[in-house]
Amino acid sequence: MNKFITLEGIEGVGKTSNLRYIKELLEESGHNCVLTREPGGTNLGESLRGLLLSHSDENMSADTELLMMFAARAEHLSKIILPALKNGQTVLCDRFTEATYAYQGGGRQLDVDKISELEDWVQGDLRPDLTVILDAPVEIGRARAGKRSEPDRIEKEQDDFFQRVREAYIELANRYPQRICLVDASLTLAEVQQQIHAKLVEYDILNA
Ligand code: T5A
């Protein structure tokens, strides 16, 4: 019953809004879920998240950003994700390594081979059983996210950055269709949830 499921997408596409929905669906079908997020999920990871998203280091180098994402991930894997999976629980994670390929690879244009080496080092063979990418045009995500608080250090990037992030996500879904899928997040919340439900069935996470 233990599955590792991650939810991805550019800012404001609706990850937070849909995580609870996915958790409910999984729990109705008997999964014992752990809901967590990246960067974060542990005390140290949440501290790193604060540093990564705050405006105190606007000029942080892209390599530093990449290494901090993986430092937080190493801690998250060892303290939360791996113990939960070992314990038979399903881990539902708001962003994971696909975000690194999208933001640091696509957005910051870092060499994806570096990301891939870190992924292999930190995760070994572990990859999510299913990654759902909520896909919507940048202007839709920005309009939805803009209704909330002040933008953080990454949210304040320009549209071309988020366009590259979006394209990198689409490329990942095309490259690994056996474990990564796209959902059209530009539709109403009810329509997005219908698609998510269908994907969970299609990828054998839920029964039809
Ligand atoms: N990051 C992370 C990296 O650069 N590399 C990495 O390796 C990792 C792991 C983390 C940041 O870190 C970066 C990426 C991020 O910049 P985050 O906490 O994941 O940040 O935060 P955001 O992506 O900023 O998440 P948001 O909370 O901004 O967006 P969500 O969760 O996608 O959107 P949500 O659910 O809050 O929805 C936004 C608004 O839209 C409405 C909601 O009600 C809400 O008001 N909404 C809809 N409205 C209409 N129709 C729909 N279908 C809607 N769905 C939601």
PDB file of C-alpha atoms and ligand atoms in Angstrom:
ATOM      1  CA  MET A   1       0.000   0.000   0.000  1.00  0.00           C
ATOM      2  CA  ASN A   2       2.974   2.316   0.476  1.00  0.00           C
ATOM      3  CA  LYS A   3       3.338   4.735  -2.414  1.00  0.00           C
ATOM      4  CA  PHE A   4       5.419   7.844  -2.904  1.00  0.00           C
ATOM      5  CA  ILE A   5       3.386  10.540  -4.679  1.00  0.00           C
ATOM      6  CA  THR A   6       4.532  14.070  -5.455  1.00  0.00           C
ATOM      7  CA  LEU A   7       2.673  17.140  -6.693  1.00  0.00           C
ATOM      8  CA  GLU A   8       4.398  19.757  -8.822  1.00  0.00           C
ATOM      9  CA  GLY A   9       3.815  22.869 -10.899  1.00  0.00           C
ATOM     10  CA  ILE A  10       4.706  26.535 -11.193  1.00  0.00           C
ATOM     11  CA  GLU A  11       3.627  28.992  -8.488  1.00  0.00           C
ATOM     12  CA  GLY A  12      -0.099  29.361  -7.892  1.00  0.00           C
ATOM     13  CA  VAL A  13      -1.313  26.452 -10.042  1.00  0.00           C
ATOM     14  CA  GLY A  14      -3.146  24.890  -7.092  1.00  0.00           C
ATOM     15  CA  LYS A  15      -0.839  22.391  -5.385  1.00  0.00           C
ATOM     16  CA  THR A  16      -1.944  23.333  -1.881  1.00  0.00           C
ATOM     17  CA  SER A  17      -5.612  23.338  -2.953  1.00  0.00           C
ATOM     18  CA  ASN A  18      -5.312  19.821  -4.406  1.00  0.00           C
ATOM     19  CA  LEU A  19      -3.083  18.118  -1.843  1.00  0.00           C
ATOM     20  CA  ARG A  20      -5.860  17.762   0.692  1.00  0.00           C
ATOM     21  CA  TYR A  21      -8.166  16.373  -2.011  1.00  0.00           C
ATOM     22  CA  ILE A  22      -5.585  13.717  -2.958  1.00  0.00           C
ATOM     23  CA  LYS A  23      -5.027  12.852   0.703  1.00  0.00           C
ATOM     24  CA  GLU A  24      -8.777  12.343   1.199  1.00  0.00           C
ATOM     25  CA  LEU A  25      -9.015  10.088  -1.867  1.00  0.00           C
ATOM     26  CA  LEU A  26      -6.043   8.015  -0.723  1.00  0.00           C
ATOM     27  CA  GLU A  27      -7.319   7.679   2.841  1.00  0.00           C
ATOM     28  CA  GLU A  28     -10.790   6.643   1.614  1.00  0.00           C
ATOM     29  CA  SER A  29      -9.112   3.802  -0.238  1.00  0.00           C
ATOM     30  CA  GLY A  30      -7.161   2.674   2.829  1.00  0.00           C
ATOM     31  CA  HIS A  31      -3.822   4.458   2.519  1.00  0.00           C
ATOM     32  CA  ASN A  32      -2.226   5.727   5.716  1.00  0.00           C
ATOM     33  CA  CYS A  33      -0.853   9.059   4.465  1.00  0.00           C
ATOM     34  CA  VAL A  34       2.011  11.300   5.487  1.00  0.00           C
ATOM     35  CA  LEU A  35       1.633  14.785   4.022  1.00  0.00           C
ATOM     36  CA  THR A  36       4.872  16.715   3.678  1.00  0.00           C
ATOM     37  CA  ARG A  37       6.622  19.329   1.542  1.00  0.00           C
ATOM     38  CA  GLU A  38       9.889  20.483   0.012  1.00  0.00           C
ATOM     39  CA  PRO A  39      11.937  22.358   0.663  1.00  0.00           C
ATOM     40  CA  GLY A  40      11.050  21.529   4.272  1.00  0.00           C
ATOM     41  CA  GLY A  41       9.361  18.667   6.053  1.00  0.00           C
ATOM     42  CA  THR A  42      11.902  18.501   8.926  1.00  0.00           C
ATOM     43  CA  ASN A  43      13.133  21.102  11.431  1.00  0.00           C
ATOM     44  CA  LEU A  44      16.379  21.539   9.542  1.00  0.00           C
ATOM     45  CA  GLY A  45      14.588  21.475   6.164  1.00  0.00           C
ATOM     46  CA  GLU A  46      12.145  24.186   7.276  1.00  0.00           C
ATOM     47  CA  SER A  47      15.101  26.333   8.410  1.00  0.00           C
ATOM     48  CA  LEU A  48      16.728  25.840   5.002  1.00  0.00           C
ATOM     49  CA  ARG A  49      13.399  26.707   3.354  1.00  0.00           C
ATOM     50  CA  GLY A  50      13.362  29.977   5.304  1.00  0.00           C
ATOM     51  CA  LEU A  51      16.855  30.806   4.025  1.00  0.00           C
ATOM     52  CA  LEU A  52      16.025  29.772   0.450  1.00  0.00           C
ATOM     53  CA  LEU A  53      12.820  31.791   0.180  1.00  0.00           C
ATOM     54  CA  SER A  54      13.661  34.862   2.268  1.00  0.00           C
ATOM     55  CA  HIS A  55      14.888  38.097   0.760  1.00  0.00           C
ATOM     56  CA  SER A  56      17.990  38.244   2.969  1.00  0.00           C
ATOM     57  CA  ASP A  57      20.181  36.561   0.309  1.00  0.00           C
ATOM     58  CA  GLU A  58      18.891  37.931  -2.991  1.00  0.00           C
ATOM     59  CA  ASN A  59      22.222  37.160  -4.681  1.00  0.00           C
ATOM     60  CA  MET A  60      22.530  33.543  -3.548  1.00  0.00           C
ATOM     61  CA  SER A  61      24.438  31.657  -6.248  1.00  0.00           C
ATOM     62  CA  ALA A  62      22.447  29.116  -8.264  1.00  0.00           C
ATOM     63  CA  ASP A  63      24.830  26.328  -7.178  1.00  0.00           C
ATOM     64  CA  THR A  64      24.279  27.226  -3.512  1.00  0.00           C
ATOM     65  CA  GLU A  65      20.516  27.143  -4.102  1.00  0.00           C
ATOM     66  CA  LEU A  66      20.803  23.732  -5.762  1.00  0.00           C
ATOM     67  CA  LEU A  67      22.922  22.271  -2.959  1.00  0.00           C
ATOM     68  CA  MET A  68      20.607  23.633  -0.270  1.00  0.00           C
ATOM     69  CA  MET A  69      17.600  22.026  -2.001  1.00  0.00           C
ATOM     70  CA  PHE A  70      19.408  18.678  -1.911  1.00  0.00           C
ATOM     71  CA  ALA A  71      20.668  19.191   1.657  1.00  0.00           C
ATOM     72  CA  ALA A  72      17.072  19.712   2.771  1.00  0.00           C
ATOM     73  CA  ARG A  73      16.065  16.667   0.688  1.00  0.00           C
ATOM     74  CA  ALA A  74      18.721  14.399   2.220  1.00  0.00           C
ATOM     75  CA  GLU A  75      17.416  15.274   5.682  1.00  0.00           C
ATOM     76  CA  HIS A  76      13.800  14.857   4.550  1.00  0.00           C
ATOM     77  CA  LEU A  77      14.504  11.426   3.068  1.00  0.00           C
ATOM     78  CA  SER A  78      16.346  10.133   6.099  1.00  0.00           C
ATOM     79  CA  LYS A  79      13.997  11.534   8.766  1.00  0.00           C
ATOM     80  CA  ILE A  80      10.543  11.412   7.146  1.00  0.00           C
ATOM     81  CA  ILE A  81      10.166   9.861   3.682  1.00  0.00           C
ATOM     82  CA  LEU A  82      12.145   6.617   3.974  1.00  0.00           C
ATOM     83  CA  PRO A  83      10.931   5.749   7.510  1.00  0.00           C
ATOM     84  CA  ALA A  84       7.299   6.349   6.439  1.00  0.00           C
ATOM     85  CA  LEU A  85       7.600   4.187   3.328  1.00  0.00           C
ATOM     86  CA  LYS A  86       9.319   1.489   5.348  1.00  0.00           C
ATOM     87  CA  ASN A  87       6.444   1.670   7.811  1.00  0.00           C
ATOM     88  CA  GLY A  88       3.925   0.970   5.017  1.00  0.00           C
ATOM     89  CA  GLN A  89       2.686   4.559   4.806  1.00  0.00           C
ATOM     90  CA  THR A  90       1.983   6.516   1.634  1.00  0.00           C
ATOM     91  CA  VAL A  91       3.997   9.715   1.342  1.00  0.00           C
ATOM     92  CA  LEU A  92       2.297  12.650  -0.350  1.00  0.00           C
ATOM     93  CA  CYS A  93       4.850  15.368  -0.963  1.00  0.00           C
ATOM     94  CA  ASP A  94       4.331  18.960  -2.137  1.00  0.00           C
ATOM     95  CA  ARG A  95       7.280  19.184  -4.591  1.00  0.00           C
ATOM     96  CA  PHE A  96      10.353  16.952  -4.809  1.00  0.00           C
ATOM     97  CA  THR A  97      13.305  16.513  -7.186  1.00  0.00           C
ATOM     98  CA  GLU A  98      11.257  17.277 -10.301  1.00  0.00           C
ATOM     99  CA  ALA A  99      11.041  20.828  -8.879  1.00  0.00           C
ATOM    100  CA  THR A 100      14.840  20.942  -8.873  1.00  0.00           C
ATOM    101  CA  TYR A 101      14.967  19.907 -12.543  1.00  0.00           C
ATOM    102  CA  ALA A 102      12.310  22.520 -13.327  1.00  0.00           C
ATOM    103  CA  TYR A 103      13.512  25.484 -11.201  1.00  0.00           C
ATOM    104  CA  GLN A 104      17.282  25.021 -10.944  1.00  0.00           C
ATOM    105  CA  GLY A 105      17.604  23.185 -14.299  1.00  0.00           C
ATOM    106  CA  GLY A 106      14.976  25.057 -16.335  1.00  0.00           C
ATOM    107  CA  GLY A 107      14.629  28.336 -14.467  1.00  0.00           C
ATOM    108  CA  ARG A 108      18.257  28.895 -13.401  1.00  0.00           C
ATOM    109  CA  GLN A 109      19.616  26.987 -16.412  1.00  0.00           C
ATOM    110  CA  LEU A 110      22.039  24.870 -14.365  1.00  0.00           C
ATOM    111  CA  ASP A 111      23.557  21.783 -15.955  1.00  0.00           C
ATOM    112  CA  VAL A 112      21.013  18.977 -15.545  1.00  0.00           C
ATOM    113  CA  ASP A 113      23.839  16.428 -15.269  1.00  0.00           C
ATOM    114  CA  LYS A 114      24.785  18.034 -11.944  1.00  0.00           C
ATOM    115  CA  ILE A 115      21.181  17.621 -10.768  1.00  0.00           C
ATOM    116  CA  SER A 116      21.092  14.052 -11.965  1.00  0.00           C
ATOM    117  CA  GLU A 117      24.337  13.234 -10.088  1.00  0.00           C
ATOM    118  CA  LEU A 118      22.936  14.737  -6.880  1.00  0.00           C
ATOM    119  CA  GLU A 119      19.662  12.866  -7.395  1.00  0.00           C
ATOM    120  CA  ASP A 120      21.497   9.543  -7.703  1.00  0.00           C
ATOM    121  CA  TRP A 121      23.732  10.324  -4.723  1.00  0.00           C
ATOM    122  CA  VAL A 122      21.003  11.518  -2.354  1.00  0.00           C
ATOM    123  CA  GLN A 123      18.165   9.214  -3.447  1.00  0.00           C
ATOM    124  CA  GLY A 124      19.869   6.097  -4.781  1.00  0.00           C
ATOM    125  CA  ASP A 125      17.196   4.290  -6.822  1.00  0.00           C
ATOM    126  CA  LEU A 126      14.257   5.979  -5.100  1.00  0.00           C
ATOM    127  CA  ARG A 127      11.936   7.858  -7.471  1.00  0.00           C
ATOM    128  CA  PRO A 128       8.293   8.811  -6.813  1.00  0.00           C
ATOM    129  CA  ASP A 129       5.755   6.189  -7.919  1.00  0.00           C
ATOM    130  CA  LEU A 130       3.730   9.027  -9.402  1.00  0.00           C
ATOM    131  CA  THR A 131       4.400  12.724  -9.940  1.00  0.00           C
ATOM    132  CA  VAL A 132       1.374  14.843 -10.888  1.00  0.00           C
ATOM    133  CA  ILE A 133       2.364  18.100 -12.564  1.00  0.00           C
ATOM    134  CA  LEU A 134      -0.339  20.756 -12.461  1.00  0.00           C
ATOM    135  CA  ASP A 135       0.213  22.608 -15.704  1.00  0.00           C
ATOM    136  CA  ALA A 136      -1.115  26.067 -16.518  1.00  0.00           C
ATOM    137  CA  PRO A 137       0.135  29.139 -18.363  1.00  0.00           C
ATOM    138  CA  VAL A 138       2.419  31.377 -16.311  1.00  0.00           C
ATOM    139  CA  GLU A 139      -0.068  34.253 -16.303  1.00  0.00           C
ATOM    140  CA  ILE A 140      -2.770  32.062 -14.726  1.00  0.00           C
ATOM    141  CA  GLY A 141      -0.438  30.855 -11.946  1.00  0.00           C
ATOM    142  CA  ARG A 142       0.788  34.370 -11.326  1.00  0.00           C
ATOM    143  CA  ALA A 143      -2.743  35.803 -11.190  1.00  0.00           C
ATOM    144  CA  ARG A 144      -3.837  33.129  -8.695  1.00  0.00           C
ATOM    145  CA  ALA A 145      -0.693  33.397  -6.541  1.00  0.00           C
ATOM    146  CA  GLY A 146      -0.777  37.187  -6.670  1.00  0.00           C
ATOM    147  CA  LYS A 147      -3.996  37.250  -4.666  1.00  0.00           C
ATOM    148  CA  ARG A 148      -2.038  36.131  -1.608  1.00  0.00           C
ATOM    149  CA  SER A 149       0.982  37.424   0.307  1.00  0.00           C
ATOM    150  CA  GLU A 150       4.119  39.278  -0.851  1.00  0.00           C
ATOM    151  CA  PRO A 151       6.226  37.267  -3.342  1.00  0.00           C
ATOM    152  CA  ASP A 152       9.180  35.332  -1.855  1.00  0.00           C
ATOM    153  CA  ARG A 153      12.738  35.297  -3.300  1.00  0.00           C
ATOM    154  CA  ILE A 154      11.866  32.785  -6.038  1.00  0.00           C
ATOM    155  CA  GLU A 155       8.324  34.047  -6.722  1.00  0.00           C
ATOM    156  CA  LYS A 156       9.731  37.466  -7.573  1.00  0.00           C
ATOM    157  CA  GLU A 157      11.457  36.035 -10.681  1.00  0.00           C
ATOM    158  CA  GLN A 158      10.204  37.266 -14.079  1.00  0.00           C
ATOM    159  CA  ASP A 159       7.768  35.486 -16.413  1.00  0.00           C
ATOM    160  CA  ASP A 160      10.548  34.143 -18.674  1.00  0.00           C
ATOM    161  CA  PHE A 161      11.984  32.251 -15.659  1.00  0.00           C
ATOM    162  CA  PHE A 162       8.596  30.628 -14.949  1.00  0.00           C
ATOM    163  CA  GLN A 163       8.107  29.913 -18.646  1.00  0.00           C
ATOM    164  CA  ARG A 164      11.362  27.904 -18.600  1.00  0.00           C
ATOM    165  CA  VAL A 165      10.232  26.180 -15.381  1.00  0.00           C
ATOM    166  CA  ARG A 166       6.942  25.228 -17.036  1.00  0.00           C
ATOM    167  CA  GLU A 167       8.701  23.935 -20.160  1.00  0.00           C
ATOM    168  CA  ALA A 168      11.111  21.865 -18.050  1.00  0.00           C
ATOM    169  CA  TYR A 169       8.152  20.262 -16.255  1.00  0.00           C
ATOM    170  CA  ILE A 170       6.485  19.414 -19.588  1.00  0.00           C
ATOM    171  CA  GLU A 171       9.754  17.906 -20.825  1.00  0.00           C
ATOM    172  CA  LEU A 172       9.981  15.717 -17.697  1.00  0.00           C
ATOM    173  CA  ALA A 173       6.431  14.436 -18.258  1.00  0.00           C
ATOM    174  CA  ASN A 174       7.265  13.618 -21.886  1.00  0.00           C
ATOM    175  CA  ARG A 175      10.501  11.897 -20.883  1.00  0.00           C
ATOM    176  CA  TYR A 176       9.126   9.742 -18.044  1.00  0.00           C
ATOM    177  CA  PRO A 177       5.469   9.041 -18.929  1.00  0.00           C
ATOM    178  CA  GLN A 178       5.566   5.834 -16.858  1.00  0.00           C
ATOM    179  CA  ARG A 179       5.811   7.857 -13.612  1.00  0.00           C
ATOM    180  CA  ILE A 180       5.075  11.530 -14.408  1.00  0.00           C
ATOM    181  CA  CYS A 181       1.808  12.953 -15.730  1.00  0.00           C
ATOM    182  CA  LEU A 182       0.424  16.363 -16.597  1.00  0.00           C
ATOM    183  CA  VAL A 183      -2.951  17.712 -15.482  1.00  0.00           C
ATOM    184  CA  ASP A 184      -4.489  20.796 -17.083  1.00  0.00           C
ATOM    185  CA  ALA A 185      -4.661  23.148 -14.091  1.00  0.00           C
ATOM    186  CA  SER A 186      -6.113  26.073 -16.033  1.00  0.00           C
ATOM    187  CA  LEU A 187      -9.619  24.602 -15.616  1.00  0.00           C
ATOM    188  CA  THR A 188     -11.958  24.942 -12.630  1.00  0.00           C
ATOM    189  CA  LEU A 189     -10.922  23.290  -9.361  1.00  0.00           C
ATOM    190  CA  ALA A 190     -13.641  20.619  -9.818  1.00  0.00           C
ATOM    191  CA  GLU A 191     -12.369  19.806 -13.321  1.00  0.00           C
ATOM    192  CA  VAL A 192      -8.756  19.671 -12.108  1.00  0.00           C
ATOM    193  CA  GLN A 193      -9.787  17.270  -9.338  1.00  0.00           C
ATOM    194  CA  GLN A 194     -11.619  15.048 -11.839  1.00  0.00           C
ATOM    195  CA  GLN A 195      -8.430  14.762 -13.881  1.00  0.00           C
ATOM    196  CA  ILE A 196      -6.326  14.032 -10.780  1.00  0.00           C
ATOM    197  CA  HIS A 197      -8.725  11.268  -9.770  1.00  0.00           C
ATOM    198  CA  ALA A 198      -8.495   9.745 -13.261  1.00  0.00           C
ATOM    199  CA  LYS A 199      -4.683   9.849 -13.150  1.00  0.00           C
ATOM    200  CA  LEU A 200      -4.575   8.128  -9.749  1.00  0.00           C
ATOM    201  CA  VAL A 201      -6.660   5.310 -11.260  1.00  0.00           C
ATOM    202  CA  GLU A 202      -4.653   5.196 -14.497  1.00  0.00           C
ATOM    203  CA  TYR A 203      -1.375   4.871 -12.569  1.00  0.00           C
ATOM    204  CA  ASP A 204      -2.804   2.137 -10.295  1.00  0.00           C
ATOM    205  CA  ILE A 205      -2.657   4.220  -7.134  1.00  0.00           C
ATOM    206  CA  LEU A 206      -6.458   3.942  -6.711  1.00  0.00           C
ATOM    207  CA  ASN A 207      -8.837   1.239  -7.900  1.00  0.00           C
ATOM    208  CA  ALA A 208     -11.284   2.220 -10.671  1.00  0.00           C
TER     209      ALA A 208
HETATM  210  N1  T5A B   1      11.758  25.033  -5.247  1.00  0.00           N
HETATM  211  C1  T5A B   1      11.317  23.941  -4.543  1.00  0.00           C
HETATM  212  C2  T5A B   1      12.890  24.964  -6.049  1.00  0.00           C
HETATM  213  O1  T5A B   1      13.301  25.963  -6.651  1.00  0.00           O
HETATM  214  N2  T5A B   1      13.567  23.775  -6.148  1.00  0.00           N
HETATM  215  C3  T5A B   1      13.182  22.656  -5.457  1.00  0.00           C
HETATM  216  O2  T5A B   1      13.848  21.612  -5.564  1.00  0.00           O
HETATM  217  C4  T5A B   1      12.010  22.745  -4.629  1.00  0.00           C
HETATM  218  C5  T5A B   1      11.561  21.536  -3.872  1.00  0.00           C
HETATM  219  C6  T5A B   1       8.566  26.497  -2.788  1.00  0.00           C
HETATM  220  C7  T5A B   1       9.462  27.255  -3.717  1.00  0.00           C
HETATM  221  O3  T5A B   1      10.683  26.545  -3.784  1.00  0.00           O
HETATM  222  C8  T5A B   1      11.029  26.311  -5.132  1.00  0.00           C
HETATM  223  C9  T5A B   1       9.728  26.353  -5.887  1.00  0.00           C
HETATM  224  C10 T5A B   1       8.927  27.367  -5.122  1.00  0.00           C
HETATM  225  O4  T5A B   1       9.273  28.648  -5.618  1.00  0.00           O
HETATM  226  P1  T5A B   1       6.006  26.341  -2.472  1.00  0.00           P
HETATM  227  O5  T5A B   1       5.658  26.306  -1.053  1.00  0.00           O
HETATM  228  O6  T5A B   1       5.944  25.070  -3.181  1.00  0.00           O
HETATM  229  O7  T5A B   1       7.388  27.094  -2.693  1.00  0.00           O
HETATM  230  O8  T5A B   1       5.086  27.397  -2.960  1.00  0.00           O
HETATM  231  P2  T5A B   1       4.449  27.766  -4.294  1.00  0.00           P
HETATM  232  O9  T5A B   1       4.702  27.041  -5.524  1.00  0.00           O
HETATM  233  O10 T5A B   1       4.759  29.206  -4.273  1.00  0.00           O
HETATM  234  O11 T5A B   1       3.043  27.295  -3.962  1.00  0.00           O
HETATM  235  P3  T5A B   1       1.860  28.192  -3.864  1.00  0.00           P
HETATM  236  O12 T5A B   1       1.276  28.002  -2.515  1.00  0.00           O
HETATM  237  O13 T5A B   1       2.193  29.568  -4.325  1.00  0.00           O
HETATM  238  O14 T5A B   1       0.965  27.678  -5.001  1.00  0.00           O
HETATM  239  P4  T5A B   1       0.025  26.486  -5.067  1.00  0.00           P
HETATM  240  O15 T5A B   1       0.064  25.697  -3.819  1.00  0.00           O
HETATM  241  O16 T5A B   1       0.285  25.804  -6.346  1.00  0.00           O
HETATM  242  O17 T5A B   1      -1.377  27.221  -5.211  1.00  0.00           O
HETATM  243  P5  T5A B   1      -2.593  27.292  -4.199  1.00  0.00           P
HETATM  244  O18 T5A B   1      -3.235  25.985  -4.033  1.00  0.00           O
HETATM  245  O19 T5A B   1      -2.164  28.059  -2.985  1.00  0.00           O
HETATM  246  O20 T5A B   1      -3.583  28.177  -5.082  1.00  0.00           O
HETATM  247  C11 T5A B   1      -3.366  29.548  -5.335  1.00  0.00           C
HETATM  248  C12 T5A B   1      -4.726  30.271  -5.447  1.00  0.00           C
HETATM  249  O21 T5A B   1      -5.419  29.798  -6.597  1.00  0.00           O
HETATM  250  C13 T5A B   1      -6.697  29.284  -6.239  1.00  0.00           C
HETATM  251  C14 T5A B   1      -6.605  28.927  -4.773  1.00  0.00           C
HETATM  252  O22 T5A B   1      -7.870  28.994  -4.157  1.00  0.00           O
HETATM  253  C15 T5A B   1      -5.653  29.989  -4.246  1.00  0.00           C
HETATM  254  O23 T5A B   1      -6.362  31.171  -3.978  1.00  0.00           O
HETATM  255  N3  T5A B   1      -6.930  28.122  -7.112  1.00  0.00           N
HETATM  256  C16 T5A B   1      -7.769  28.146  -8.161  1.00  0.00           C
HETATM  257  N4  T5A B   1      -8.564  29.106  -8.663  1.00  0.00           N
HETATM  258  C17 T5A B   1      -9.281  28.790  -9.760  1.00  0.00           C
HETATM  259  N5  T5A B   1      -9.252  27.574 -10.387  1.00  0.00           N
HETATM  260  C18 T5A B   1      -8.467  26.596  -9.920  1.00  0.00           C
HETATM  261  N6  T5A B   1      -8.412  25.412 -10.558  1.00  0.00           N
HETATM  262  C19 T5A B   1      -7.672  26.858  -8.758  1.00  0.00           C
HETATM  263  N7  T5A B   1      -6.782  26.120  -8.051  1.00  0.00           N
HETATM  264  C20 T5A B   1      -6.334  26.909  -7.052  1.00  0.00           C
END
